Coordinates of N, CA and C in Angstrom, one line a residue:
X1 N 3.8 95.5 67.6 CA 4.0 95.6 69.0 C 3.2 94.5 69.7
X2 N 2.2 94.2 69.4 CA 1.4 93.5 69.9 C 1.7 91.7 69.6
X3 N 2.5 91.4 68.7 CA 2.9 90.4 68.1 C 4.8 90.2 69.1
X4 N 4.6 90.9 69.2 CA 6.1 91.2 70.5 C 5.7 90.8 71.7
X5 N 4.7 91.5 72.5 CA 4.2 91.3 73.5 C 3.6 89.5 73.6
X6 N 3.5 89.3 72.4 CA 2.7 88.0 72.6 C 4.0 86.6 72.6
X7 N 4.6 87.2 72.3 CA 6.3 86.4 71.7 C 6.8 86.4 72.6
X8 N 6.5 87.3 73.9 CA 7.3 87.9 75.3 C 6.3 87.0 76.2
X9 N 5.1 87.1 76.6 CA 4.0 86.5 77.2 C 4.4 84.8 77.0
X10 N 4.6 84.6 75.8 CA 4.5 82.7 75.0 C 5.8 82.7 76.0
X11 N 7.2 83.3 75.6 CA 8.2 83.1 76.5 C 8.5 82.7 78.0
X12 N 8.1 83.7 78.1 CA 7.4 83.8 79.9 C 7.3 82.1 80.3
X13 N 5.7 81.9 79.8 CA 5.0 80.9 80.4 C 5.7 79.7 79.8
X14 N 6.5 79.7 78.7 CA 7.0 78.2 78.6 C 8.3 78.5 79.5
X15 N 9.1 79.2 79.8 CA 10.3 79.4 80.8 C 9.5 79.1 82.3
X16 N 8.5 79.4 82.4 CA 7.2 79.0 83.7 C 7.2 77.6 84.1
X17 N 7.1 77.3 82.6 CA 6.7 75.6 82.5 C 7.8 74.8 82.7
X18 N 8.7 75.3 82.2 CA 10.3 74.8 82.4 C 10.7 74.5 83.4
X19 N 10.5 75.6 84.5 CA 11.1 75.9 85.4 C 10.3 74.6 86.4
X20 N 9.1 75.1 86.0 CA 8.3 74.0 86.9 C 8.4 72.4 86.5
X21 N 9.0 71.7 85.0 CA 9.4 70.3 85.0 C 10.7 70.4 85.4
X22 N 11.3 70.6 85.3 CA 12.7 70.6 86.2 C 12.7 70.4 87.2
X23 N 11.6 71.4 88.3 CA 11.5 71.1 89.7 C 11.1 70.0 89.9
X24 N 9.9 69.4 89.6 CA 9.2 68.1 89.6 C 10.4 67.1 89.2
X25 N 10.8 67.1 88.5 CA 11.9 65.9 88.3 C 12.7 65.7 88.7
X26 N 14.0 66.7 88.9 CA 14.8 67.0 90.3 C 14.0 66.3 91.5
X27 N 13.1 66.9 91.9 CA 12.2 66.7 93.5 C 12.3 64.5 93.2
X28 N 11.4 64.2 92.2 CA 11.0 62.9 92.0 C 12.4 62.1 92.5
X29 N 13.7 62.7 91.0 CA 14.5 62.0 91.4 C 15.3 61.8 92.9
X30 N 15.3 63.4 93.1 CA 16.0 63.2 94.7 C 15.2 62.8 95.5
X31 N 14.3 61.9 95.6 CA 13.5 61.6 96.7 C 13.5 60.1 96.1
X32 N 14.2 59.6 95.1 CA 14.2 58.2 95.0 C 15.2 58.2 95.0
X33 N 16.6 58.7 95.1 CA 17.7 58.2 95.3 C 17.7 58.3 96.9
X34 N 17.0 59.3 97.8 CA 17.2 58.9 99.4 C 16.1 58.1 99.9
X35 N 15.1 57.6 99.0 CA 14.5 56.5 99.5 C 15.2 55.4 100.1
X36 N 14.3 55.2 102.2 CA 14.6 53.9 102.1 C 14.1 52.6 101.4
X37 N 14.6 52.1 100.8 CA 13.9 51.0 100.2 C 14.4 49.6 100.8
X38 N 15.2 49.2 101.7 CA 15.2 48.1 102.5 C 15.1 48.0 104.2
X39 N 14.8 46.8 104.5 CA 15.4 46.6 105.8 C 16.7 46.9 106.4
X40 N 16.7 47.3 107.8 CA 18.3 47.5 108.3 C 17.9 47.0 109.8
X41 N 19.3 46.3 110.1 CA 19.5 45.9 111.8 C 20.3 46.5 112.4
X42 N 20.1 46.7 113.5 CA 21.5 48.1 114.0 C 21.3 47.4 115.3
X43 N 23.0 47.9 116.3 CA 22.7 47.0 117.9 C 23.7 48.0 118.4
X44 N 23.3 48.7 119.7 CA 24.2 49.3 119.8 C 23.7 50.2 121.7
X45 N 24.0 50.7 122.1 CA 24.1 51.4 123.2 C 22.9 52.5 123.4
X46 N 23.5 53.2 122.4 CA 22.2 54.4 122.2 C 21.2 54.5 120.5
X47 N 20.0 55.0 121.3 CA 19.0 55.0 119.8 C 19.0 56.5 119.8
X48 N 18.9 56.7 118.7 CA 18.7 58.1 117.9 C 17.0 58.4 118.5
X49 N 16.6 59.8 119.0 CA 15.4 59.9 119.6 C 14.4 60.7 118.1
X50 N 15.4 61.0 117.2 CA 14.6 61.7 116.1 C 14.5 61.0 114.5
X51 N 15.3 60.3 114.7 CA 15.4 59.4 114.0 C 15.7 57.8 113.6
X52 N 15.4 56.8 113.0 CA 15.2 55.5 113.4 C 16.6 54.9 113.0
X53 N 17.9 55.0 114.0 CA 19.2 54.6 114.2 C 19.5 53.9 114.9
X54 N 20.6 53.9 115.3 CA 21.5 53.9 116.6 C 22.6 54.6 116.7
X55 N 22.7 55.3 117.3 CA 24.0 56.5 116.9 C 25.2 55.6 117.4
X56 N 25.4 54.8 118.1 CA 27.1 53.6 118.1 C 27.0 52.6 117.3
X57 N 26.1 52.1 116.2 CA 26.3 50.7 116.2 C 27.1 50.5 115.7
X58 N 27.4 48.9 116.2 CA 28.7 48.0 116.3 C 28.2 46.8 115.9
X59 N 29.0 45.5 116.2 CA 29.1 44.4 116.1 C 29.7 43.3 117.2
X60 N 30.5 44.1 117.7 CA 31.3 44.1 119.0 C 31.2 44.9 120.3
X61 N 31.0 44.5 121.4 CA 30.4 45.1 122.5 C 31.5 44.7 123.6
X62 N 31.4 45.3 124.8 CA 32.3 45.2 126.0 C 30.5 45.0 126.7
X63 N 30.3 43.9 127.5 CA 29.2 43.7 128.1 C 29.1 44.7 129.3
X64 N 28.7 45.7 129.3 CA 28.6 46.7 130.6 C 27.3 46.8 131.0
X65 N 26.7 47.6 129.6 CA 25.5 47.7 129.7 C 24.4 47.6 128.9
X66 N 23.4 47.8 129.2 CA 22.2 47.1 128.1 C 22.2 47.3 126.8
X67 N 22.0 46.4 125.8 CA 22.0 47.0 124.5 C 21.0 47.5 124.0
X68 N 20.4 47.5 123.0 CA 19.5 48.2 122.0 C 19.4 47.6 120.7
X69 N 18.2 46.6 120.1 CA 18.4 46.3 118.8 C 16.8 47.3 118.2
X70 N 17.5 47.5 117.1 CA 16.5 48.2 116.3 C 16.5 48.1 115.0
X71 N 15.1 47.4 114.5 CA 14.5 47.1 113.1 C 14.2 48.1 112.5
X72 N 14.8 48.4 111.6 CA 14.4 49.9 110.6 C 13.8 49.3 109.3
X73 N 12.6 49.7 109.5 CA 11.8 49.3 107.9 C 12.3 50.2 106.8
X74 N 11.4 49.8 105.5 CA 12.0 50.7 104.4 C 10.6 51.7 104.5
X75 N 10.5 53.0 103.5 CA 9.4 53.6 103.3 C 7.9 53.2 103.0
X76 N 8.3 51.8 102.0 CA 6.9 51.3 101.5 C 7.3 50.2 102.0
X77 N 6.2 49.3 103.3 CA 6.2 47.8 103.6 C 5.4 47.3 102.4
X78 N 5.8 46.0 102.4 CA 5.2 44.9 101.8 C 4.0 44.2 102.8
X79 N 2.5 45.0 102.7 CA 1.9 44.5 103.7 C 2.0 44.4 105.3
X80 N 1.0 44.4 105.9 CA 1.6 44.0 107.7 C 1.4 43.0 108.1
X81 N 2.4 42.9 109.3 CA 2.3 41.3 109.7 C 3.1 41.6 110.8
X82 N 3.0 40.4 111.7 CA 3.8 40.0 113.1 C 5.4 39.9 113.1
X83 N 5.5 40.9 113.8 CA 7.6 41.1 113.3 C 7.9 40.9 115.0
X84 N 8.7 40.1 114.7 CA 9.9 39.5 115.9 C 11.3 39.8 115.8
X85 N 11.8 40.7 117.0 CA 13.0 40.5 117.5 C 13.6 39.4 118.1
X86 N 14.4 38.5 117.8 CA 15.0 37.7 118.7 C 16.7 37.2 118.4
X87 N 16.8 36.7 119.9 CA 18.5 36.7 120.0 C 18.9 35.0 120.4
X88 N 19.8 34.3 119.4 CA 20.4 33.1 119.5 C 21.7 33.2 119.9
X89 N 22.7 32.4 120.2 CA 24.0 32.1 120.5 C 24.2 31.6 118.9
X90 N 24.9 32.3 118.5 CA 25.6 32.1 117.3 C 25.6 30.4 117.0
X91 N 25.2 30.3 115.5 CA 25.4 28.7 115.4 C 24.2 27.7 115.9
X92 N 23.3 28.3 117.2 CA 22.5 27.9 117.8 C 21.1 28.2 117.3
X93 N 19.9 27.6 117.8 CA 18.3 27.2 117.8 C 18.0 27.9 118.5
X94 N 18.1 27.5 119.8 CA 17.5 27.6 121.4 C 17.8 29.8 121.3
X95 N 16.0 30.1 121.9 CA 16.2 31.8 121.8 C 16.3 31.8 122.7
X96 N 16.9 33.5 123.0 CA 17.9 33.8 124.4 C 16.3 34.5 125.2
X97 N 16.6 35.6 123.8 CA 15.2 36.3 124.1 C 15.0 36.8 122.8
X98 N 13.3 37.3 123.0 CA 12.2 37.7 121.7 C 11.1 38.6 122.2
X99 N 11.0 39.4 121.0 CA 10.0 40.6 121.2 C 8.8 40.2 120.1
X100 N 7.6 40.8 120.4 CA 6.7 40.7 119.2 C 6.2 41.8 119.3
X101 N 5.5 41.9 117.9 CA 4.7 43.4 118.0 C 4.1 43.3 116.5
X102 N 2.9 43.1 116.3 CA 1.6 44.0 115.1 C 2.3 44.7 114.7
X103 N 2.6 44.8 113.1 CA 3.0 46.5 112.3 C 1.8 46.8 112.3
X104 N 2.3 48.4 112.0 CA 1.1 49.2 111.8 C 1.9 50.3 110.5
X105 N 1.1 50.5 110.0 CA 1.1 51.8 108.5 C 2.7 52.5 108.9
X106 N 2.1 53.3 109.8 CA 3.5 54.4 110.2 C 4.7 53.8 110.9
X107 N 4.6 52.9 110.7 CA 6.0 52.3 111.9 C 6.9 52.6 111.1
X108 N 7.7 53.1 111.5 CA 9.3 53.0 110.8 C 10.3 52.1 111.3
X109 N 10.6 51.9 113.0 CA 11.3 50.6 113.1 C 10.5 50.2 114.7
X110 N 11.3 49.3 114.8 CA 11.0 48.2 116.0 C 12.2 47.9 116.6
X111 N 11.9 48.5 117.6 CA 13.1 48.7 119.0 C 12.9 47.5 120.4
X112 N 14.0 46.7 120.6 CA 14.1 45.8 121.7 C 15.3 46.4 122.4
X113 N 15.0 46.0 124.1 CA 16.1 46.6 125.2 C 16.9 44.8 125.2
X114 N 18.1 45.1 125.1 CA 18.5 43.4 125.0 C 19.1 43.2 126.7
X115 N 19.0 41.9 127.5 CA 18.9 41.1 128.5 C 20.8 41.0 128.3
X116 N 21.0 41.3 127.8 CA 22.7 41.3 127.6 C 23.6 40.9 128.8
X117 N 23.0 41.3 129.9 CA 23.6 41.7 131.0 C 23.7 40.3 131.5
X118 N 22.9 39.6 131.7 CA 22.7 38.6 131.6 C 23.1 37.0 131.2
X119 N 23.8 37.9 129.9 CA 24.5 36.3 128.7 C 25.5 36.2 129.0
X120 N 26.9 35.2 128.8 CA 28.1 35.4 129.2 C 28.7 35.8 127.8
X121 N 30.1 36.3 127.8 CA 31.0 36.5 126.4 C 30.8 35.0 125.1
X122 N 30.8 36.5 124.5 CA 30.5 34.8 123.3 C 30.0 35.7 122.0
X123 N 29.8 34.9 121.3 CA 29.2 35.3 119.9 C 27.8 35.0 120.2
X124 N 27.0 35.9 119.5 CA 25.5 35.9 119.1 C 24.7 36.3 118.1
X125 N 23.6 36.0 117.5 CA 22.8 36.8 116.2 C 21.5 37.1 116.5
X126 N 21.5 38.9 116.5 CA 20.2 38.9 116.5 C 19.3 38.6 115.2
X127 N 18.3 38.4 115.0 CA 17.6 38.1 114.3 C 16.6 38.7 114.1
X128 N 15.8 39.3 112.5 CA 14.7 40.2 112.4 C 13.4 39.4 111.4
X129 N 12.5 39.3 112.1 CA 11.4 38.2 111.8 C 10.4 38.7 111.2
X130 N 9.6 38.7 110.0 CA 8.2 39.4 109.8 C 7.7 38.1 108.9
X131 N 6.5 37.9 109.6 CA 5.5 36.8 109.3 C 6.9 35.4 109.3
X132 N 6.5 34.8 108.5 CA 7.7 33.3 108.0 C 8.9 33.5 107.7
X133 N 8.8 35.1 106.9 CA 10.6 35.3 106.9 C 11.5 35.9 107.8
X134 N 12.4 35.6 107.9 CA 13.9 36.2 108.5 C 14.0 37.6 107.3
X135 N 14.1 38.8 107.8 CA 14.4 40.1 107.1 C 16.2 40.0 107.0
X136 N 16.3 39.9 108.2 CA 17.6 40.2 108.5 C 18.3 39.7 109.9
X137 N 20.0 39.1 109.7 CA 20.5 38.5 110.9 C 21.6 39.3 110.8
X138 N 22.3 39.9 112.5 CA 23.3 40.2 112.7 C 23.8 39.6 113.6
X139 N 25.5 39.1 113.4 CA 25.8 38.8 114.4 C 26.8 39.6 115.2
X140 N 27.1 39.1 116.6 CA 27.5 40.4 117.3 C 28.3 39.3 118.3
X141 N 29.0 40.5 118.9 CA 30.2 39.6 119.9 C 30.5 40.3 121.3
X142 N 30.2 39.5 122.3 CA 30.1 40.3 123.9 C 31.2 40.0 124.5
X143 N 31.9 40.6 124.6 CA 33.6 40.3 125.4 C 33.5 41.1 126.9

């Protein structure tokens, strides 16, 4: 009886243990396959207030009203540094307009109100800057 109980006990705690690497691995994996792990540029009308989006973005715009560019970091930065928003005429040098801003630890992205109103129809790229590199360039079209 006592050699039963102990064969029932041993069972238990390795079905315990079981249970518990399965969870941990499951957890690890599903939380590296929804990892962000890159940069994203998004341009669009409206920002998402709970999360770091744009709930329209496009590429193409009817110029009415102001846009919205937003830098979405990934989970882990590579270091901090001086990140710039800025906007060229497609093909072009000369900036239209530029934002700066210090990362900090928790930032997740970096939001500019774009002067849109302003530009005439045409092609344009925004541009996403940290320290000497370009992250990322979109281009976008104002009709």
């Amino acid at each position: 009886m006592k050699a039963m109980m102990r064969r029932r006990t041993f069972l238990i705690l390795i079905s315990i243990l079981g249970i518990i690497c399965v969870w941990t691995l499951s957890r690890a994996l599903f939380s590296n396959l929804t990892a962000n792990r890159s940069y994203d540029l998004q341009l669009g009308w409206t920002s998402n207030h709970e999360l770091p989006k744009i709930n329209d973005s496009s590429d193409r715009f009817i110029n009415h009203a102001p846009l919205t560019a937003i830098a979405i970091y990934p989970d882990q930065k590579e270091g901090l540094l001086q990140a710039q928003l800025y906007v060229t005429k497609r093909g072009e040098s000369e900036i239209l307009q530029q934002e700066s801003m210090r990362e900090t630890e928790d930032l997740a992205a970096f939001e500019m109100r774009l002067h849109n109103l302003e530009w005439e129809k045409g092609d344009y790229t925004l541009h996403f800057k940290r320290g000497l590199n370009i992250q990322k360039s979109l281009d976008f079209t104002l009709r």
